[in-house]
XYZ file of C-alpha atoms in Angstrom:
461
model
C 0.007 0.097 0.092
C 1.323 3.419 -0.965
C 2.391 5.796 1.872
C 0.237 8.848 1.938
C 2.319 12.052 1.534
C 1.583 14.630 4.096
C 0.890 18.113 2.899
C 2.499 21.084 4.647
C 1.103 24.455 5.578
C 2.586 27.192 3.208
C 3.135 24.638 0.396
C 2.189 25.849 -3.111
C 0.696 23.241 -5.436
C -1.196 23.176 -8.710
C -4.763 21.563 -8.549
C -7.800 21.187 -10.787
C -11.214 21.590 -9.140
C -13.260 18.450 -9.419
C -16.617 19.424 -7.681
C -18.107 21.972 -5.216
C -18.554 21.580 -1.527
C -21.591 22.403 0.631
C -20.253 25.837 1.452
C -19.628 26.883 -2.154
C -15.907 26.106 -1.981
C -13.914 24.123 -4.625
C -12.786 20.674 -4.039
C -9.649 19.220 -5.394
C -7.429 16.171 -4.397
C -3.661 16.199 -3.529
C -1.807 13.058 -2.200
C -5.257 11.140 -1.787
C -6.553 13.987 0.374
C -9.401 16.285 -0.134
C -8.532 19.971 -0.392
C -11.095 22.733 -0.051
C -10.335 25.964 -1.893
C -12.894 28.917 -1.591
C -13.584 30.744 -4.827
C -12.404 27.926 -7.241
C -15.008 26.645 -9.712
C -15.339 23.203 -11.290
C -12.861 22.616 -14.172
C -10.478 25.461 -13.180
C -6.894 24.754 -12.707
C -5.056 26.947 -10.137
C -2.063 27.552 -8.001
C -2.998 27.276 -4.315
C -1.392 27.704 -0.964
C -2.032 25.006 1.830
C -3.313 26.935 4.964
C -4.502 24.095 7.245
C -3.841 20.410 7.238
C -5.917 17.928 9.072
C -6.129 14.029 9.170
C -8.524 13.614 6.241
C -8.510 16.906 4.517
C -6.736 20.334 4.008
C -7.803 23.837 3.516
C -6.027 26.145 1.019
C -6.381 29.630 -0.456
C -6.302 30.538 -4.212
C -3.051 32.084 -5.352
C -3.540 32.232 -9.104
C -6.042 30.814 -11.435
C -4.538 29.353 -14.723
C -7.964 29.414 -16.496
C -11.537 30.564 -16.261
C -14.771 28.587 -15.971
C -17.630 29.518 -18.243
C -19.613 30.022 -14.984
C -17.253 32.442 -13.578
C -18.533 36.065 -13.336
C -17.165 39.254 -11.614
C -18.769 39.742 -8.231
C -20.966 42.972 -8.004
C -20.202 43.548 -4.338
C -16.997 45.470 -3.552
C -16.499 43.671 -0.148
C -17.562 40.217 -1.334
C -14.117 38.816 -0.527
C -14.152 40.125 3.059
C -17.793 39.573 4.083
C -19.057 36.145 5.018
C -22.655 36.712 3.905
C -22.384 35.291 0.213
C -20.362 32.507 -1.132
C -21.241 32.402 -4.769
C -21.146 35.789 -6.326
C -18.229 34.591 -8.519
C -20.615 32.132 -10.092
C -23.170 32.688 -12.938
C -26.773 32.445 -11.642
C -27.399 29.517 -13.922
C -24.328 27.828 -12.519
C -25.663 28.536 -8.921
C -28.977 26.788 -9.838
C -27.284 23.709 -11.264
C -24.835 23.609 -8.256
C -27.782 23.609 -5.679
C -29.458 20.668 -7.489
C -26.202 18.778 -7.479
C -25.785 19.328 -3.724
C -29.180 17.628 -3.053
C -28.318 14.734 -5.513
C -25.003 14.344 -3.610
C -26.561 14.339 -0.248
C -29.124 11.740 -1.179
C -26.589 9.619 -2.961
C -24.387 9.586 0.216
C -26.909 9.108 2.868
C -29.674 7.182 1.288
C -30.249 4.154 -0.988
C -32.452 6.396 -3.394
C -31.792 5.443 -6.965
C -30.535 8.934 -7.946
C -30.638 8.212 -11.643
C -34.248 7.185 -11.656
C -35.520 9.555 -8.806
C -37.732 12.468 -9.638
C -35.199 15.111 -8.608
C -36.344 18.399 -10.383
C -34.346 21.261 -11.486
C -33.874 24.242 -9.046
C -36.433 27.001 -9.272
C -34.719 30.362 -9.183
C -35.849 33.825 -7.942
C -34.557 37.398 -8.378
C -30.916 37.470 -7.708
C -30.591 40.714 -5.767
C -32.398 42.763 -3.107
C -34.547 39.830 -1.989
C -33.870 39.573 1.755
C -36.608 41.308 3.825
C -34.508 41.290 7.156
C -31.141 42.322 8.207
C -29.534 41.069 11.234
C -26.314 42.810 11.706
C -23.795 42.683 14.571
C -22.617 45.923 16.131
C -18.918 46.684 16.789
C -16.365 49.464 16.827
C -13.922 50.795 14.237
C -11.740 53.196 16.282
C -14.371 55.495 17.976
C -17.103 54.744 15.456
C -19.890 52.297 16.097
C -20.510 50.207 12.943
C -22.820 47.422 11.982
C -22.298 44.561 9.630
C -21.453 40.825 9.352
C -18.505 38.709 10.562
C -15.993 37.652 7.929
C -16.136 33.859 7.243
C -14.491 31.699 9.981
C -13.467 34.641 12.079
C -14.496 37.255 14.728
C -13.702 40.075 12.446
C -16.781 42.362 11.912
C -16.906 43.736 8.322
C -18.775 47.012 8.385
C -21.663 47.215 5.959
C -23.482 50.184 4.658
C -24.746 48.711 1.427
C -25.626 45.102 0.670
C -27.083 44.217 -2.822
C -28.916 41.169 -1.552
C -30.797 43.152 1.149
C -33.983 45.213 0.554
C -32.916 48.845 0.183
C -35.426 49.923 2.872
C -34.167 47.638 5.338
C -30.610 48.913 4.699
C -31.727 52.469 4.908
C -33.109 51.996 8.358
C -30.139 49.854 9.627
C -27.735 52.775 8.641
C -29.975 55.285 10.341
C -30.113 53.196 13.516
C -26.365 52.776 13.441
C -25.927 56.609 13.238
C -28.199 56.947 16.170
C -26.080 54.494 18.231
C -23.237 56.802 17.602
C -25.305 59.909 18.510
C -26.307 58.488 21.669
C -22.827 56.887 22.419
C -24.221 53.582 23.321
C -21.712 51.152 24.763
C -20.942 48.296 22.442
C -21.005 44.685 23.756
C -17.599 43.062 24.241
C -17.935 39.283 24.377
C -14.367 38.712 25.744
C -15.205 40.997 28.771
C -18.871 39.999 28.849
C -19.688 43.811 29.186
C -21.227 46.605 27.177
C -24.800 46.959 25.975
C -25.699 46.894 22.157
C -25.143 43.497 20.397
C -27.201 43.440 17.151
C -29.520 45.580 15.177
C -32.461 43.600 13.608
C -34.648 45.241 10.886
C -37.374 43.535 9.148
C -39.436 45.179 6.363
C -42.812 44.115 5.064
C -42.067 44.059 1.433
C -45.788 44.392 0.298
C -46.879 46.603 3.203
C -43.884 48.892 3.664
C -44.039 48.486 7.335
C -40.721 48.330 9.279
C -39.670 46.738 12.571
C -36.520 47.560 14.476
C -35.252 45.339 17.215
C -32.249 46.302 19.347
C -30.506 43.194 20.882
C -28.591 44.128 24.004
C -26.502 42.240 26.561
C -28.167 44.319 29.173
C -30.508 47.309 29.511
C -27.567 49.866 30.113
C -28.689 52.632 27.870
C -28.280 56.089 29.110
C -31.265 57.420 27.306
C -33.261 54.617 25.880
C -36.441 56.660 25.744
C -34.716 59.317 23.482
C -33.148 56.607 21.344
C -36.299 54.653 20.755
C -38.127 57.863 19.870
C -35.730 58.824 17.315
C -35.511 55.328 15.904
C -39.443 55.424 15.732
C -39.314 58.754 13.897
C -37.215 57.130 11.021
C -39.677 56.965 8.026
C -41.379 53.646 7.627
C -40.549 52.597 11.234
C -43.706 51.558 13.029
C -42.411 49.174 15.634
C -39.277 49.358 17.966
C -38.443 46.607 20.447
C -35.721 45.895 22.859
C -34.483 42.120 23.261
C -32.177 41.267 26.058
C -29.554 38.329 25.307
C -27.099 38.040 28.216
C -25.823 34.643 27.122
C -22.503 33.807 25.663
C -23.921 32.485 22.373
C -24.003 32.865 18.661
C -27.850 33.107 18.866
C -29.025 36.513 18.126
C -32.226 36.717 20.259
C -32.536 36.158 23.994
C -35.897 35.205 25.703
C -36.875 38.758 26.979
C -38.539 41.207 24.420
C -40.113 44.608 25.213
C -41.893 46.792 22.711
C -40.514 50.268 23.275
C -42.540 52.400 20.701
C -45.269 51.776 18.200
C -47.163 48.673 17.557
C -46.076 45.149 18.734
C -46.382 43.620 15.330
C -45.956 44.528 11.799
C -47.955 43.146 8.868
C -46.761 41.314 5.788
C -48.662 39.690 2.916
C -48.005 36.519 1.175
C -50.652 35.228 -1.383
C -54.101 36.009 -0.080
C -53.002 36.133 3.575
C -51.746 39.037 5.751
C -49.407 37.997 8.525
C -48.816 39.572 11.930
C -45.023 39.405 12.881
C -43.966 40.009 16.463
C -40.251 40.771 17.026
C -38.892 37.232 17.379
C -41.258 35.363 15.179
C -39.789 33.408 12.424
C -40.872 34.376 8.839
C -39.439 33.602 5.470
C -36.618 36.071 4.493
C -37.470 35.866 0.719
C -41.318 35.968 0.732
C -41.490 36.021 -2.934
C -39.830 32.668 -3.174
C -41.718 31.393 -0.251
C -44.953 32.039 -2.051
C -43.775 29.620 -4.659
C -42.803 27.046 -2.090
C -46.108 27.264 -0.321
C -48.015 26.905 -3.685
C -46.025 23.537 -3.992
C -46.693 22.376 -0.483
C -50.359 22.759 -1.283
C -49.993 20.917 -4.431
C -47.848 18.139 -2.841
C -50.287 17.708 0.246
C -53.197 17.246 -2.194
C -55.873 17.655 0.583
C -59.410 16.576 0.021
C -60.917 18.053 3.099
C -60.806 14.814 4.995
C -57.323 14.882 6.304
C -56.000 15.589 9.758
C -52.788 17.654 9.147
C -49.874 18.334 11.526
C -47.930 21.608 10.802
C -44.638 20.995 12.786
C -41.974 23.709 13.412
C -44.775 26.068 12.519
C -43.486 29.537 13.119
C -46.294 31.953 12.866
C -48.415 29.401 11.085
C -47.091 30.609 7.588
C -47.586 27.295 5.864
C -50.612 26.393 7.981
C -52.786 29.138 6.501
C -52.186 27.912 3.097
C -53.212 24.194 3.730
C -56.044 25.043 6.314
C -58.805 25.463 3.822
C -58.163 22.058 2.386
C -57.834 20.075 5.743
C -60.321 18.593 7.954
C -58.342 19.680 11.001
C -54.864 21.296 11.478
C -52.811 21.027 14.653
C -49.299 22.711 14.893
C -46.643 23.560 17.375
C -43.838 25.983 17.844
C -41.408 26.567 20.781
C -41.696 30.296 20.672
C -44.709 31.419 22.683
C -45.159 34.702 20.809
C -45.072 32.856 17.444
C -47.851 30.527 18.619
C -49.935 33.397 19.565
C -49.452 34.921 16.077
C -50.428 31.471 14.519
C -53.614 31.256 16.422
C -54.488 34.809 15.733
C -53.822 34.300 11.785
C -56.141 31.248 11.874
C -58.910 33.122 13.787
C -58.535 36.106 11.530
C -59.408 33.865 8.447
C -62.074 31.877 10.239
C -60.118 28.543 10.345
C -61.722 27.295 13.453
C -60.504 23.766 12.736
C -56.832 24.819 13.322
C -55.018 25.213 16.566
C -51.325 25.868 17.610
C -49.720 24.867 20.779
C -46.323 25.856 22.495
C -43.832 22.907 22.672
C -41.956 20.353 20.572
C -43.635 18.194 17.983
C -41.865 15.040 19.409
C -43.634 15.703 22.748
C -47.202 16.494 21.307
C -47.576 13.993 18.534
C -47.442 10.827 20.740
C -49.887 12.494 23.181
C -52.361 13.198 20.388
C -52.041 9.795 18.884
C -52.542 8.237 22.366
C -55.697 10.454 22.722
C -57.027 8.975 19.380
C -56.217 11.976 17.051
C -54.306 10.256 14.209
C -52.594 12.481 11.681
C -52.889 11.673 7.860
C -50.456 14.327 6.620
C -47.358 15.957 8.231
C -45.983 19.132 7.105
C -42.569 19.705 8.667
C -40.290 22.731 8.200
C -37.350 22.106 10.673
C -34.298 24.287 11.447
C -30.959 23.402 9.697
C -30.351 20.545 12.270
C -33.387 18.686 10.751
C -36.181 16.798 12.602
C -35.623 15.297 16.097
C -35.488 11.568 16.058
C -38.366 11.383 18.384
C -40.395 13.291 15.852
C -39.384 11.046 12.998
C -40.357 8.026 15.060
C -43.556 9.552 16.085
C -44.435 10.185 12.440
C -43.684 6.639 11.612
C -45.737 5.319 14.552
C -48.727 7.390 13.401
C -48.691 5.649 10.064
C -49.311 8.988 8.262
C -50.026 8.437 4.596
C -47.886 11.520 3.515
C -45.096 13.618 4.684
C -44.291 16.930 3.085
C -40.726 17.865 4.269
C -39.602 21.409 3.690
C -35.884 21.683 4.313
C -32.965 24.352 4.259
C -30.228 21.696 4.652
C -29.520 18.908 2.014
C -27.497 16.824 4.531
C -29.935 16.738 7.477
C -32.796 16.241 4.857
C -31.264 13.182 3.386
C -30.419 11.796 6.814
C -34.005 12.158 7.942
C -35.403 10.736 4.589
C -33.125 7.812 4.949
C -34.684 7.161 8.426
C -38.325 7.592 6.985
C -37.467 5.369 3.922
C -36.225 2.502 5.935
C -39.469 2.557 7.931
C -41.655 2.212 4.705
C -41.863 5.669 3.204
C -40.887 6.150 -0.466
C -39.595 9.608 -2.005
C -42.154 10.691 -4.562
C -40.193 13.657 -5.759
C -37.623 16.335 -4.692
C -38.038 19.974 -5.782
C -35.173 22.283 -4.854
C -35.562 26.079 -4.608
C -33.128 28.908 -4.396
C -34.167 30.932 -1.517
C -30.864 32.869 -1.162
C -29.212 33.672 -4.410
C -25.420 34.205 -4.170
C -25.169 31.980 -1.194
C -24.552 28.328 -0.885
C -27.857 27.665 0.636
C -30.629 25.534 -0.952
C -34.190 24.919 0.111
C -36.060 21.863 -0.979
C -39.442 20.229 -0.728
C -39.542 16.411 -0.513
C -42.681 14.473 -0.669
C -42.694 11.075 0.935
C -45.674 8.710 0.805
C -46.361 5.443 2.875
C -45.609 2.394 0.777
C -48.719 0.337 0.207
C -48.481 -3.331 1.379
C -48.342 -5.751 -1.514
C -51.273 -8.148 -1.813
C -50.469 -11.821 -2.347
């Protein structure tokens, strides 16, 4: 057996990119080891410098490209190479859509026994490439004596100040910049994670794309503002802002929001519209960041569920009942759950607003509620699940299997956890009917997908 030659940090080598990784990086092989190279596209040959060496892989940086992929384009953002928000601005949009379909194919090929060649895996449905995000969630820091807001550079704690971002809605950016200026005017102490001191951590701005209503949430380590009343008044006076809230997050965590939220000025909730529905959004409630593309996804969920009016439907990881509203009219009964209490209140209010008295939402985890309902005799026919990136809890998967639901419509934002969960369900007697990928976040490596799984019918002998 040949001896593996160890790569060395600082070594310059020539490679050809073979495929793309899950974070948008190019992948090559050297001395039988995988090497990840951000910025390199499939088919391109380049000189690279090894920056990190691990047991089974290495990381490298691009030194010089020797050729150019047909999919390579010039990034529009001047700070693209510094900011960690986008990973694919150097790739054509058609290339991005193919890449995202390929990510799903690779994930299912690695984690399941699905016949990829015969499976109904559809082409990625695109959306508008720029200014699609309705919410900015920027960290706050200092540059010299100046307070700035922005995003952390990839794999670092270095904050990149952002006053313009071409994937963000322009109104959201306008308000974020105005709030950042006010933080300077009021000389608000900036949070320091190393010292566990300071006040302001994040600025969160959400814009109702169709309503024009804007919500601002100041996320603070503690309530140490010298003049919170004056600051909140001036933020409320920014044109378009109708809601100003303070959220306290005193934990050493990468999570943005803490548990305690107080509305300082204006209304508690802003409104947004999707399809025929109007949603009430409280400060911490989850809502799709690209509502235009979300509409297309929800339309597909309705088609996939194919409800006849006779089905009991579970809406798991429900948020504010965004999907639930779209399926309620076709269901016999809808029950949903969400761990954030304010979101559950919003979901129930939405159902009441549209007269869906056969739908109810509860606080808690799906894996706790489903067995309880089944034990009480309420047996679901269809599950709609839209979990976080970590995927479904194993207990929930087992609860779905035990309930013998006829159909599961799985909405996912992570191909790896999606494939893992589908493998669990496939081994328990479900088959994948089709997979439809969506590009929810152009210029990034993220891909959303809807997978429809149906209970296999037992063969008759």
